[in-house]
Structure formats: C-alpha cells, structure tokens
Amino acid sequence: MNEAVLSERLRALREPPPRNGFDERLQQALASEAAVLRAEPARGRVIAFRRTRRLGGRVGLGMIIVCGATAAAAAGGIWAAVAHSQRPAPEPQGAAEVSAAVERRGAASAAPSADAPIVAEPPGAAEPPGAAKPPGAAEPIAPAAPASADARDRAPAAPTPERPRSSAHPAAPSDRSPPSRPAVLVPFDLPARASAEHPDRTGAASARPSRVDALPLPDSRGAAASAEQRALPGLPARRDRRARPDRSASDRGAAPPGLEIARERASEKAERGLERAREARERK
Amino acid sequence: MFQKAKAGDPLAFQELIRPHLDSLRRFVYSLSKNWQDADDIAQEALIKAFRAFPTYDGRAALSTWLYTVARSASIDWQRSRLGKASQRENPLPSAHPAADPGLDEACSQRQDRDRLWRAIWRLEERNRIPLVLFEVEGLSYDEIAAVEGVPVGTVRSRISRARQALRDWLAQDEPQSGVRGDEPLAPAIGRTHG
C-alpha cells in the first residue's frame, strides 16, 4: 500500500459523525452553564463581602495596633525632647581645663621671657648628675639626636637664667621666639637640671617648675584639675590615669614608667653627647 | 457574534463553534473509541471552552484552540476512573456484521472504515493524534504542532512513524480478506491502552 492510497483511505474517514441529538444536548448544557455563570457574580459578591468583613476586622485591628504604637513612640520622643530642653545646659567638658591651662602657661611664659635672652638649646640638654660643669662654661652644641625633642619635652623647666626654647614645639606656639630675633647661645645649668629631672637620683627635688609642667597640655592638666575639683570633701582627689605627672607627682618621685624610661634614655643620650664634646675638646 | 460569545451568550458560542463540531467529535472519537464517550468528552470540552472563551485572544485559530481544549479534556477523561472503566468495558467495537459476502457497496465501505479505525487505535496516542489531525481533519503541521505543543519536526516524524505502522498492519490484514483483523488486533490494543 503506497502513501497515496493510504491517505485517500484515511481521508475517507472524514464522514459526518452520527448526530444522536448531540446538538440539542450541547445547547442545553451551554444554556445551563451560562445560567451558572450569570449567577456566579452575585454569589461572588456575597463571598467577597464576607471575605472583606473578615479581613477588614483583622486589618483594622492591625492598623489600630500600629497606629497606637506609633503614637506612643511619638509621645515618648516629644517628652524626651522637652525634658532635655528644660535641663540646664552643662558646661562643656574641657573648657575650664583649657582656660586653666592657658592661664598657667601664660604665667609661666611671661615671667622668664621678660628678662632672659632666647636660648638655643643643645639637643643633649640633660646631663647626668655626676658630670658637673662649672657654671658659666660655654658648651659646644652637640649634633642633633633623633630623640632630642622628646628629651627636651620631658626636661624640667629651665631656671631663671634659661629662657624658653627657640625650637619649635607643636603644642606651644606661644613659646616660639620671633623669627627675626637672633638666637643667643647661653650656657645652662646642667647639674641643676639633672637634679630637677631626676629627683630620685639626686635625692633632692627641685623647687623650680619643670619644663614638662610648663607645656600646654590642656587635656591632661584639665583632667587632673577636674579630678581635684570632683574630689569629695574629706577624700583625696581622684587622679586621672591619663594625666601626665605634674609637679607634685615628680616631687613625690612617682612618675609613670614610660616617662621614667624616656628620661633615662634622654639622659643617656645627653651623656654621650657630652662625652663626645669632651673628647673633641681634649683633641683640640 | 464573537463579542456576544465572549460576553457569555451560549447561542452565539454555539453558532461560532458549529463549523468545527464534526471535526471535534471525530477527533475525540479517535481517542475514546466509541461515539457515546466521544460525545460526552466533546460536550465537556465545549463547556470548558465556553467558560474559558473570554480568555481566548484570537492569536491561534479557533479550530486549533478547540482541538487543544478537546485534547486536554480527552486526556483528563482517560485518566479518570470513569474513562478507565469505560475502556475496560468497551475495548473495541466488534467486527462489523457486514463481513458476510453479498453485502452492498455501502456496507463494504463501512467495513473498510471500521478496519481503518481499528488500525488507528492500535497506534500509540502520541503518534495517533498527529496522524488523525493531519490525514483525517486536514490540519497543517504548524497547527498540529500548536495543538500538541511540540516542534514541527516532531510532528512530521510522528506522522511518518504512524503511517509506516499503519501501512504494515493494513498490509498484514488485507490478504486475509475473510478475517477482518479482530483477533490479532485485540492483544495489541490491550497492550497500548492498558
């Protein structure tokens, strides 16, 4: 059987099917289905209304809860703002300390600068107690050491013949001399400085104000001052750990370990510088 | 009429589908194997089409859309318990009584059509549907591909396989003119649809 014959025979199957009242039954079925479809919207509306009521109750309850919580939060915020505004404004922390430090620094810098020339301080400023120099002897300027600034920072304040340093210090711009002012090299009293720096070694604390005390450190000083102010009557003042050692601390010989180490290193460097200077002098 | 049918007018819908009713019933008959079930399935399919007609967008031909709905309804019916029971009770229409010699030409043609239907029912359903739609109902490959949801090449290969199988079976039955093929066909159909 070839393809054409098969196709022709299959095409012969395209005969009209028996009626069997299919059209009438289909018409009735479609009409009843249409009636059901027409009735569905009304039923759908009723169902939708019930669903809306049911969901409306839940949604309404949720809205009430959310709105109540929001109103409570807003009222709390307003109350806190009003209470904060009615509270007396506290003095900003550090303002009194800064002013006290400024006053102290001004008093310290005004007295020596009145009658003393400007000193160009050698880097190895500190001298050990054993290496005593005759007062008034001129000292050669030693080459600058890397830690000389630290040593100078931690060195005690210069005595009356010594003047504020001409070297720049970031925290003490008022100590700088004018640029046009010529620097004068003046010998300074190393044994006295050493005894002032190391009261525990010399056994005698210097009554002169140290240079560390003269540094403008408003935070630490202010913290110490505020600690003293905060002390209760009858109780010692609470010391602030961050406060740098002041005069009373150095008098008591209680310096922080870091400061002690720095001082030792500075004194060692000063010793080395003095030795080199002495050797150079002997060679001459 | 199209808008009325979309609005839910049953008479307009019936007028709209009237040209496709015979094709639909034949197509469903090729899947259900008896006219009673075919009419039930076709009616159910047309009711579904009436319900879903507002969603018909007109991109495909109405006949293609109706064939798709009818095919889905037929598959649902076959998977249902009612369809399985009906297939067990009516496995195949019996051999036409006009097998006796001396009948007229009309009876002979009817015998030939019944023999062809039995051979078609032996085919697998995935090959049978494209063959019926292409050879009997005259749909194109593209329309069949749209109804089946498969590529056109798949439709071509399925039709080719169905033709080859049909030719082999008819060639086996033709020499045995007196037998009509009831006995050899029954086990194969039981295997296909069981």
CSV table of C-alpha atoms in Angstrom, one decimal:
chain,number,residue,atom,x,y,z
A,1,MET,CA,0.0,0.0,0.0
A,2,ASN,CA,1.6,3.3,-1.0
A,3,GLU,CA,1.2,6.6,0.6
A,4,ALA,CA,-1.4,8.0,-1.7
A,5,VAL,CA,-3.7,5.1,-1.2
A,6,LEU,CA,-3.3,5.2,2.5
A,7,SER,CA,-4.0,8.9,2.5
A,8,GLU,CA,-7.1,8.5,0.4
A,9,ARG,CA,-8.4,5.8,2.7
A,10,LEU,CA,-7.7,7.9,5.7
A,11,ARG,CA,-9.4,10.9,4.2
A,12,ALA,CA,-12.5,8.7,3.7
A,13,LEU,CA,-12.8,8.6,7.4
A,14,ARG,CA,-13.9,12.3,7.3
A,15,GLU,CA,-17.5,11.4,7.3
A,16,PRO,CA,-20.1,13.2,9.4
A,17,PRO,CA,-20.4,11.6,12.7
A,18,PRO,CA,-23.8,10.3,13.9
A,19,ARG,CA,-26.0,13.0,15.3
A,20,ASN,CA,-27.5,11.2,18.3
A,21,GLY,CA,-29.0,14.5,19.4
A,22,PHE,CA,-25.6,15.9,20.2
A,23,ASP,CA,-26.5,19.5,19.2
A,24,GLU,CA,-29.6,19.6,21.4
A,25,ARG,CA,-27.7,18.3,24.4
A,26,LEU,CA,-24.9,20.6,23.8
A,27,GLN,CA,-27.3,23.6,23.6
A,28,GLN,CA,-29.0,22.6,26.9
A,29,ALA,CA,-25.6,22.2,28.5
A,30,LEU,CA,-24.3,25.5,27.3
A,31,ALA,CA,-27.5,27.3,28.5
A,32,SER,CA,-27.3,25.8,32.0
A,33,GLU,CA,-23.6,26.7,32.1
A,34,ALA,CA,-24.4,30.3,31.1
A,35,ALA,CA,-27.1,30.5,33.8
A,36,VAL,CA,-24.5,29.3,36.3
A,37,LEU,CA,-22.0,31.8,35.1
A,38,ARG,CA,-24.6,34.6,35.3
A,39,ALA,CA,-25.4,33.5,38.9
A,40,GLU,CA,-21.8,33.4,39.9
A,41,PRO,CA,-21.2,37.2,40.1
A,42,ALA,CA,-23.9,37.7,42.7
A,43,ARG,CA,-22.6,34.8,44.7
A,44,GLY,CA,-19.1,36.1,44.2
A,45,ARG,CA,-20.1,39.5,45.5
A,46,VAL,CA,-21.6,37.9,48.7
A,47,ILE,CA,-18.4,35.9,49.2
A,48,ALA,CA,-16.2,38.9,48.5
A,49,PHE,CA,-18.3,40.9,51.0
A,50,ARG,CA,-17.9,38.3,53.7
A,51,ARG,CA,-14.2,38.0,53.0
A,52,THR,CA,-13.8,41.7,53.2
A,53,ARG,CA,-15.5,41.9,56.5
A,54,ARG,CA,-13.4,39.1,57.8
A,55,LEU,CA,-10.2,40.6,56.5
A,56,GLY,CA,-11.3,44.1,57.5
A,57,GLY,CA,-11.5,43.1,61.1
A,58,ARG,CA,-8.0,41.7,61.1
A,59,VAL,CA,-6.6,44.6,59.1
A,60,GLY,CA,-8.4,47.1,61.3
A,61,LEU,CA,-7.0,45.5,64.4
A,62,GLY,CA,-3.6,45.6,62.9
A,63,MET,CA,-3.9,49.2,62.0
A,64,ILE,CA,-5.1,50.1,65.5
A,65,ILE,CA,-2.0,48.4,67.0
A,66,VAL,CA,0.4,50.0,64.5
A,67,CYS,CA,-1.1,53.5,65.0
A,68,GLY,CA,-1.1,53.1,68.7
A,69,ALA,CA,2.5,52.1,68.8
A,70,THR,CA,3.4,55.0,66.5
A,71,ALA,CA,1.6,57.5,68.7
A,72,ALA,CA,3.2,56.2,71.8
A,73,ALA,CA,6.6,56.4,70.3
A,74,ALA,CA,6.0,59.9,69.1
A,75,ALA,CA,4.8,61.0,72.5
A,76,GLY,CA,7.8,59.5,74.2
A,77,GLY,CA,10.1,61.3,71.8
A,78,ILE,CA,8.4,64.6,72.4
A,79,TRP,CA,8.6,64.1,76.2
A,80,ALA,CA,12.3,63.3,76.0
A,81,ALA,CA,12.9,66.4,73.8
A,82,VAL,CA,11.1,68.6,76.2
A,83,ALA,CA,12.8,67.2,79.2
A,84,HIS,CA,16.2,67.6,77.5
A,85,SER,CA,15.5,71.2,76.6
A,86,GLN,CA,14.4,72.1,80.2
A,87,ARG,CA,17.5,70.6,81.7
A,88,PRO,CA,20.3,73.2,82.4
A,89,ALA,CA,23.0,73.0,79.9
A,90,PRO,CA,26.2,71.5,81.4
A,91,GLU,CA,29.4,73.3,80.9
A,92,PRO,CA,31.3,71.8,78.1
A,93,GLN,CA,33.9,69.4,79.3
A,94,GLY,CA,37.4,70.7,79.0
A,95,ALA,CA,36.5,74.4,78.7
A,96,ALA,CA,37.5,75.2,82.2
A,97,GLU,CA,40.5,72.9,81.9
A,98,VAL,CA,41.7,74.7,78.8
A,99,SER,CA,41.3,78.1,80.4
A,100,ALA,CA,43.2,77.0,83.5
A,101,ALA,CA,46.0,75.6,81.3
A,102,VAL,CA,46.1,78.7,79.3
A,103,GLU,CA,46.4,80.8,82.4
A,104,ARG,CA,49.0,78.6,83.9
A,105,ARG,CA,51.0,78.7,80.7
A,106,GLY,CA,50.8,82.4,80.3
A,107,ALA,CA,52.0,82.9,83.9
A,108,ALA,CA,54.9,80.6,83.3
A,109,SER,CA,55.9,82.1,80.0
A,110,ALA,CA,55.5,85.7,81.0
A,111,ALA,CA,58.0,85.7,83.9
A,112,PRO,CA,61.1,84.3,82.2
A,113,SER,CA,60.6,86.0,78.9
A,114,ALA,CA,60.7,89.4,80.4
A,115,ASP,CA,64.4,89.5,81.3
A,116,ALA,CA,66.1,86.5,79.7
A,117,PRO,CA,67.5,86.1,76.3
A,118,ILE,CA,66.4,83.4,74.0
A,119,VAL,CA,68.3,80.2,74.3
A,120,ALA,CA,69.2,77.8,71.6
A,121,GLU,CA,69.2,74.7,73.5
A,122,PRO,CA,71.6,71.9,72.5
A,123,PRO,CA,70.0,68.6,71.7
A,124,GLY,CA,71.6,66.7,74.5
A,125,ALA,CA,70.2,69.1,77.1
A,126,ALA,CA,70.2,66.8,80.1
A,127,GLU,CA,73.3,66.0,81.9
A,128,PRO,CA,73.9,63.3,84.5
A,129,PRO,CA,74.4,64.4,88.0
A,130,GLY,CA,78.0,63.2,88.1
A,131,ALA,CA,79.1,65.2,85.1
A,132,ALA,CA,79.1,68.6,86.8
A,133,LYS,CA,80.2,71.6,84.8
A,134,PRO,CA,81.5,74.8,86.1
A,135,PRO,CA,78.7,77.3,85.9
A,136,GLY,CA,79.1,79.7,83.1
A,137,ALA,CA,81.3,77.5,81.0
A,138,ALA,CA,80.3,77.5,77.4
A,139,GLU,CA,79.2,74.2,75.9
A,140,PRO,CA,79.6,73.3,72.3
A,141,ILE,CA,76.5,72.4,70.6
A,142,ALA,CA,76.2,68.7,70.1
A,143,PRO,CA,74.8,67.3,66.9
A,144,ALA,CA,71.1,66.8,66.9
A,145,ALA,CA,69.9,63.4,68.1
A,146,PRO,CA,66.6,61.8,66.9
A,147,ALA,CA,65.1,61.8,70.3
A,148,SER,CA,66.3,65.2,71.4
A,149,ALA,CA,62.9,66.7,71.1
A,150,ASP,CA,61.4,64.1,73.4
A,151,ALA,CA,64.2,64.7,75.8
A,152,ARG,CA,63.6,68.4,75.7
A,153,ASP,CA,59.9,67.8,76.2
A,154,ARG,CA,60.4,65.8,79.2
A,155,ALA,CA,63.2,68.0,80.6
A,156,PRO,CA,62.2,70.3,83.6
A,157,ALA,CA,61.6,73.9,83.0
A,158,ALA,CA,64.7,76.0,82.7
A,159,PRO,CA,65.8,78.0,85.6
A,160,THR,CA,65.6,81.7,85.6
A,161,PRO,CA,68.8,82.3,83.5
A,162,GLU,CA,67.4,79.8,81.0
A,163,ARG,CA,64.9,81.1,78.6
A,164,PRO,CA,62.1,79.4,76.7
A,165,ARG,CA,63.4,77.4,73.9
A,166,SER,CA,63.6,78.8,70.5
A,167,SER,CA,63.0,75.4,69.0
A,168,ALA,CA,59.5,74.9,67.7
A,169,HIS,CA,57.1,72.9,69.5
A,170,PRO,CA,53.7,72.0,68.0
A,171,ALA,CA,51.9,72.3,71.3
A,172,ALA,CA,53.4,75.5,72.4
A,173,PRO,CA,53.3,78.0,69.6
A,174,SER,CA,53.5,80.9,72.1
A,175,ASP,CA,56.9,79.8,73.3
A,176,ARG,CA,58.4,80.4,69.9
A,177,SER,CA,60.6,83.4,69.5
A,178,PRO,CA,60.0,85.8,66.6
A,179,PRO,CA,61.8,84.6,63.5
A,180,SER,CA,63.7,87.9,63.2
A,181,ARG,CA,65.0,87.7,66.7
A,182,PRO,CA,68.6,86.4,66.9
A,183,ALA,CA,69.3,83.4,69.0
A,184,VAL,CA,71.8,83.7,71.7
A,185,LEU,CA,73.7,80.7,73.0
A,186,VAL,CA,73.7,80.8,76.7
A,187,PRO,CA,75.2,78.1,78.9
A,188,PHE,CA,72.7,76.5,81.2
A,189,ASP,CA,73.0,74.8,84.5
A,190,LEU,CA,73.1,71.1,83.7
A,191,PRO,CA,73.5,69.8,87.3
A,192,ALA,CA,70.6,71.7,88.4
A,193,ARG,CA,68.5,70.5,85.5
A,194,ALA,CA,69.6,66.9,86.2
A,195,SER,CA,68.7,67.2,89.8
A,196,ALA,CA,65.4,68.6,88.8
A,197,GLU,CA,64.8,65.9,86.2
A,198,HIS,CA,65.8,63.0,88.5
A,199,PRO,CA,64.8,63.8,92.0
A,200,ASP,CA,65.0,60.2,92.9
A,201,ARG,CA,68.7,60.0,91.8
A,202,THR,CA,69.9,63.2,93.4
A,203,GLY,CA,67.7,62.8,96.4
A,204,ALA,CA,66.6,66.4,96.3
A,205,ALA,CA,63.6,67.6,94.4
A,206,SER,CA,64.0,70.9,92.7
A,207,ALA,CA,61.7,73.6,93.7
A,208,ARG,CA,61.8,75.1,90.2
A,209,PRO,CA,58.9,74.4,87.9
A,210,SER,CA,59.8,71.7,85.4
A,211,ARG,CA,59.5,72.3,81.7
A,212,VAL,CA,57.1,69.5,81.5
A,213,ASP,CA,54.8,71.4,83.7
A,214,ALA,CA,55.1,74.4,81.5
A,215,LEU,CA,54.0,72.6,78.5
A,216,PRO,CA,50.5,73.4,77.4
A,217,LEU,CA,48.6,70.2,77.9
A,218,PRO,CA,45.1,71.3,78.5
A,219,ASP,CA,43.6,67.8,78.4
A,220,SER,CA,45.7,66.2,80.9
A,221,ARG,CA,46.0,69.2,83.1
A,222,GLY,CA,42.4,69.9,82.8
A,223,ALA,CA,41.6,66.3,83.6
A,224,ALA,CA,43.8,66.4,86.7
A,225,ALA,CA,42.2,69.7,87.7
A,226,SER,CA,38.7,68.4,87.2
A,227,ALA,CA,39.6,65.3,89.2
A,228,GLU,CA,40.7,67.5,92.0
A,229,GLN,CA,37.5,69.5,91.6
A,230,ARG,CA,35.4,66.4,91.6
A,231,ALA,CA,37.0,65.1,94.8
A,232,LEU,CA,34.6,64.8,97.7
A,233,PRO,CA,35.3,66.8,100.8
A,234,GLY,CA,37.5,64.8,103.2
A,235,LEU,CA,38.8,62.5,100.5
A,236,PRO,CA,41.9,62.8,98.4
A,237,ALA,CA,41.4,63.9,94.8
A,238,ARG,CA,40.9,61.1,92.3
A,239,ARG,CA,43.9,61.1,90.0
A,240,ASP,CA,43.3,60.7,86.4
A,241,ARG,CA,45.4,58.0,84.8
A,242,ARG,CA,45.8,59.9,81.6
A,243,ALA,CA,47.1,62.9,83.4
A,244,ARG,CA,50.7,63.5,82.9
A,245,PRO,CA,52.8,63.7,86.1
A,246,ASP,CA,52.7,67.2,87.5
A,247,ARG,CA,54.9,68.8,89.9
A,248,SER,CA,53.5,67.1,92.9
A,249,ALA,CA,54.0,63.8,91.3
A,250,SER,CA,57.5,64.5,90.4
A,251,ASP,CA,58.1,65.7,94.0
A,252,ARG,CA,56.8,62.5,95.3
A,253,GLY,CA,59.0,60.6,93.0
A,254,ALA,CA,56.1,58.9,91.4
A,255,ALA,CA,56.5,59.2,87.7
A,256,PRO,CA,54.8,57.0,85.1
A,257,PRO,CA,57.1,54.2,83.9
A,258,GLY,CA,57.1,55.5,80.4
A,259,LEU,CA,58.2,58.9,81.4
A,260,GLU,CA,60.9,57.4,83.6
A,261,ILE,CA,62.3,55.4,80.7
A,262,ALA,CA,62.2,58.3,78.4
A,263,ARG,CA,64.1,60.4,80.9
A,264,GLU,CA,66.7,57.8,81.3
A,265,ARG,CA,67.2,57.5,77.6
A,266,ALA,CA,67.4,61.2,77.2
A,267,SER,CA,70.0,61.4,80.0
A,268,GLU,CA,72.0,58.6,78.4
A,269,LYS,CA,72.0,60.5,75.1
A,270,ALA,CA,73.0,63.6,76.8
A,271,GLU,CA,75.8,61.8,78.5
A,272,ARG,CA,77.0,60.5,75.2
A,273,GLY,CA,76.8,63.9,73.7
A,274,LEU,CA,78.8,65.4,76.5
A,275,GLU,CA,81.4,62.7,76.2
A,276,ARG,CA,81.8,63.4,72.5
A,277,ALA,CA,82.1,67.1,73.2
A,278,ARG,CA,84.6,66.5,75.9
A,279,GLU,CA,86.7,64.3,73.6
A,280,ALA,CA,86.5,66.9,70.9
A,281,ARG,CA,87.7,69.5,73.3
A,282,GLU,CA,90.6,67.3,74.5
A,283,ARG,CA,91.6,66.7,70.9
A,284,LYS,CA,91.8,70.4,70.4
B,1,MET,CA,-21.2,37.1,17.4
B,2,PHE,CA,-17.7,36.8,18.7
B,3,GLN,CA,-18.3,39.6,21.2
B,4,LYS,CA,-21.6,38.0,22.3
B,5,ALA,CA,-19.9,34.7,22.8
B,6,LYS,CA,-17.2,36.4,24.8
B,7,ALA,CA,-19.9,38.1,26.9
B,8,GLY,CA,-21.4,34.7,27.7
B,9,ASP,CA,-24.1,34.2,25.2
B,10,PRO,CA,-24.4,30.4,24.7
B,11,LEU,CA,-26.3,30.6,21.4
B,12,ALA,CA,-23.6,32.8,19.9
B,13,PHE,CA,-20.9,30.5,21.1
B,14,GLN,CA,-22.7,27.5,19.6
B,15,GLU,CA,-23.1,29.3,16.3
B,16,LEU,CA,-19.4,30.1,16.4
B,17,ILE,CA,-18.3,26.5,17.0
B,18,ARG,CA,-20.8,24.9,14.8
B,19,PRO,CA,-18.5,24.5,11.8
B,20,HIS,CA,-16.0,22.7,14.0
B,21,LEU,CA,-18.3,20.3,15.8
B,22,ASP,CA,-18.0,17.4,13.4
B,23,SER,CA,-14.2,17.6,13.4
B,24,LEU,CA,-14.1,17.8,17.1
B,25,ARG,CA,-16.3,14.8,17.6
B,26,ARG,CA,-14.2,12.7,15.1
B,27,PHE,CA,-11.0,13.8,16.8
B,28,VAL,CA,-12.4,12.8,20.2
B,29,TYR,CA,-13.7,9.6,18.7
B,30,SER,CA,-10.2,8.7,17.6
B,31,LEU,CA,-9.2,9.0,21.3
B,32,SER,CA,-12.2,7.4,23.0
B,33,LYS,CA,-13.0,4.6,20.6
B,34,ASN,CA,-16.8,4.8,20.8
B,35,TRP,CA,-19.3,7.5,19.9
B,36,GLN,CA,-21.0,7.7,23.3
B,37,ASP,CA,-17.9,8.5,25.2
B,38,ALA,CA,-16.8,10.8,22.4
B,39,ASP,CA,-20.0,12.8,22.7
B,40,ASP,CA,-19.6,13.1,26.4
B,41,ILE,CA,-16.0,14.2,26.1
B,42,ALA,CA,-16.8,16.6,23.3
B,43,GLN,CA,-19.6,18.2,25.3
B,44,GLU,CA,-17.4,18.5,28.4
B,45,ALA,CA,-14.7,20.0,26.3
B,46,LEU,CA,-17.1,22.5,24.7
B,47,ILE,CA,-18.4,23.6,28.1
B,48,LYS,CA,-14.8,24.2,29.2
B,49,ALA,CA,-14.2,26.2,26.1
B,50,PHE,CA,-17.4,28.2,26.7
B,51,ARG,CA,-16.2,29.0,30.2
B,52,ALA,CA,-12.7,29.9,29.0
B,53,PHE,CA,-13.8,31.7,25.9
B,54,PRO,CA,-13.4,35.2,27.4
B,55,THR,CA,-9.7,34.4,27.7
B,56,TYR,CA,-9.4,33.4,24.1
B,57,ASP,CA,-7.3,36.2,22.5
B,58,GLY,CA,-7.6,35.1,18.9
B,59,ARG,CA,-3.9,34.6,18.3
B,60,ALA,CA,-4.5,31.0,17.2
B,61,ALA,CA,-7.2,29.8,15.0
B,62,LEU,CA,-10.4,28.9,16.8
B,63,SER,CA,-10.3,25.3,15.5
B,64,THR,CA,-6.8,24.9,16.8
B,65,TRP,CA,-7.8,26.3,20.2
B,66,LEU,CA,-10.8,24.0,20.3
B,67,TYR,CA,-8.7,21.0,19.4
B,68,THR,CA,-6.3,21.9,22.2
B,69,VAL,CA,-9.2,22.0,24.7
B,70,ALA,CA,-10.7,18.8,23.4
B,71,ARG,CA,-7.4,17.0,23.6
B,72,SER,CA,-6.9,18.1,27.2
B,73,ALA,CA,-10.5,17.0,28.1
B,74,SER,CA,-9.9,13.7,26.4
B,75,ILE,CA,-6.7,13.1,28.4
B,76,ASP,CA,-8.4,14.1,31.6
B,77,TRP,CA,-11.3,11.6,30.8
B,78,GLN,CA,-8.8,8.8,30.1
B,79,ARG,CA,-7.0,9.4,33.4
B,80,SER,CA,-10.3,9.5,35.3
B,81,ARG,CA,-11.8,6.4,36.9
B,82,LEU,CA,-14.8,6.6,34.6
B,83,GLY,CA,-12.6,6.6,31.5
B,84,LYS,CA,-10.7,3.6,32.6
B,85,ALA,CA,-13.8,1.7,33.4
B,86,SER,CA,-15.3,2.5,30.0
B,87,GLN,CA,-12.2,1.3,28.2
B,88,ARG,CA,-12.3,-2.0,30.1
B,89,GLU,CA,-16.0,-2.5,29.2
B,90,ASN,CA,-15.7,-1.5,25.5
B,91,PRO,CA,-12.2,-2.4,24.4
B,92,LEU,CA,-13.0,-2.3,20.7
B,93,PRO,CA,-16.1,-2.1,18.6
B,94,SER,CA,-16.7,-5.6,17.3
B,95,ALA,CA,-16.3,-6.6,13.7
B,96,HIS,CA,-18.9,-5.2,11.6
B,97,PRO,CA,-21.7,-7.7,10.8
B,98,ALA,CA,-21.4,-6.8,7.2
B,99,ALA,CA,-18.4,-9.1,6.8
B,100,ASP,CA,-20.5,-11.7,5.1
B,101,PRO,CA,-20.2,-11.8,1.3
B,102,GLY,CA,-23.1,-10.5,-0.7
B,103,LEU,CA,-23.5,-7.1,1.0
B,104,ASP,CA,-23.8,-3.9,-1.0
B,105,GLU,CA,-21.1,-1.3,-1.6
B,106,ALA,CA,-22.1,0.9,1.3
B,107,CYS,CA,-21.6,-1.9,3.7
B,108,SER,CA,-18.2,-2.7,2.2
B,109,GLN,CA,-17.1,0.9,2.7
B,110,ARG,CA,-18.3,0.9,6.2
B,111,GLN,CA,-16.3,-2.3,6.8
B,112,ASP,CA,-13.2,-0.6,5.4
B,113,ARG,CA,-13.7,2.4,7.6
B,114,ASP,CA,-14.0,0.3,10.7
B,115,ARG,CA,-10.9,-1.6,9.8
B,116,LEU,CA,-9.0,1.6,9.4
B,117,TRP,CA,-10.2,2.9,12.8
B,118,ARG,CA,-9.1,-0.2,14.5
B,119,ALA,CA,-5.7,0.1,12.9
B,120,ILE,CA,-5.5,3.7,14.0
B,121,TRP,CA,-6.5,2.8,17.6
B,122,ARG,CA,-3.5,0.4,17.6
B,123,LEU,CA,-1.2,3.3,17.3
B,124,GLU,CA,0.4,4.9,20.2
B,125,GLU,CA,-1.5,8.0,21.3
B,126,ARG,CA,1.4,10.4,20.6
B,127,ASN,CA,1.5,9.1,17.0
B,128,ARG,CA,-2.2,8.7,16.6
B,129,ILE,CA,-3.2,12.3,17.3
B,130,PRO,CA,-0.9,13.9,14.7
B,131,LEU,CA,-2.0,11.3,12.1
B,132,VAL,CA,-5.7,11.9,12.7
B,133,LEU,CA,-5.3,15.7,12.7
B,134,PHE,CA,-3.2,15.6,9.6
B,135,GLU,CA,-4.8,12.9,7.5
B,136,VAL,CA,-8.4,13.0,8.6
B,137,GLU,CA,-9.0,16.5,9.8
B,138,GLY,CA,-6.6,18.2,7.4
B,139,LEU,CA,-4.7,20.4,9.8
B,140,SER,CA,-1.3,21.6,8.8
B,141,TYR,CA,1.9,20.7,10.5
B,142,ASP,CA,2.1,24.1,12.2
B,143,GLU,CA,-1.4,23.7,13.6
B,144,ILE,CA,-0.7,20.2,14.8
B,145,ALA,CA,2.4,21.5,16.5
B,146,ALA,CA,0.4,24.2,18.2
B,147,VAL,CA,-2.2,21.7,19.4
B,148,GLU,CA,0.4,19.2,20.6
B,149,GLY,CA,2.8,21.8,21.9
B,150,VAL,CA,5.8,20.1,20.2
B,151,PRO,CA,8.1,21.3,17.4
B,152,VAL,CA,7.0,20.8,13.8
B,153,GLY,CA,9.8,18.3,13.2
B,154,THR,CA,8.5,16.1,15.9
B,155,VAL,CA,5.0,16.2,14.3
B,156,ARG,CA,6.5,15.2,11.0
B,157,SER,CA,8.4,12.3,12.5
B,158,ARG,CA,5.4,11.1,14.5
B,159,ILE,CA,3.2,11.2,11.4
B,160,SER,CA,5.7,9.3,9.4
B,161,ARG,CA,6.0,6.6,12.1
B,162,ALA,CA,2.3,6.3,12.3
B,163,ARG,CA,1.9,6.0,8.6
B,164,GLN,CA,4.6,3.3,8.4
B,165,ALA,CA,3.0,1.3,11.3
B,166,LEU,CA,-0.5,1.7,9.7
B,167,ARG,CA,0.7,0.5,6.3
B,168,ASP,CA,2.3,-2.6,7.8
B,169,TRP,CA,-0.8,-3.6,9.8
B,170,LEU,CA,-3.1,-3.0,6.9
B,171,ALA,CA,-0.8,-5.0,4.6
B,172,GLN,CA,-1.0,-7.8,7.0
B,173,ASP,CA,-4.8,-7.7,7.2
B,174,GLU,CA,-5.6,-7.2,3.6
B,175,PRO,CA,-4.6,-10.7,2.3
B,176,GLN,CA,-6.7,-12.3,5.0
B,177,SER,CA,-9.8,-10.8,3.5
B,178,GLY,CA,-12.2,-13.0,5.4
B,179,VAL,CA,-10.7,-12.4,8.8
B,180,ARG,CA,-11.0,-8.6,9.3
B,181,GLY,CA,-8.4,-8.5,11.9
B,182,ASP,CA,-10.2,-8.7,15.2
B,183,GLU,CA,-8.2,-11.4,16.7
B,184,PRO,CA,-4.7,-10.1,16.0
B,185,LEU,CA,-5.7,-6.6,17.0
B,186,ALA,CA,-7.1,-7.2,20.4
B,187,PRO,CA,-3.9,-8.0,22.3
B,188,ALA,CA,-2.1,-5.1,20.8
B,189,ILE,CA,-4.8,-2.6,21.8
B,190,GLY,CA,-4.8,-4.1,25.3
B,191,ARG,CA,-1.1,-3.5,25.4
B,192,THR,CA,-1.3,0.0,24.2
B,193,HIS,CA,-4.1,1.3,26.4
B,194,GLY,CA,-3.6,-1.0,29.4
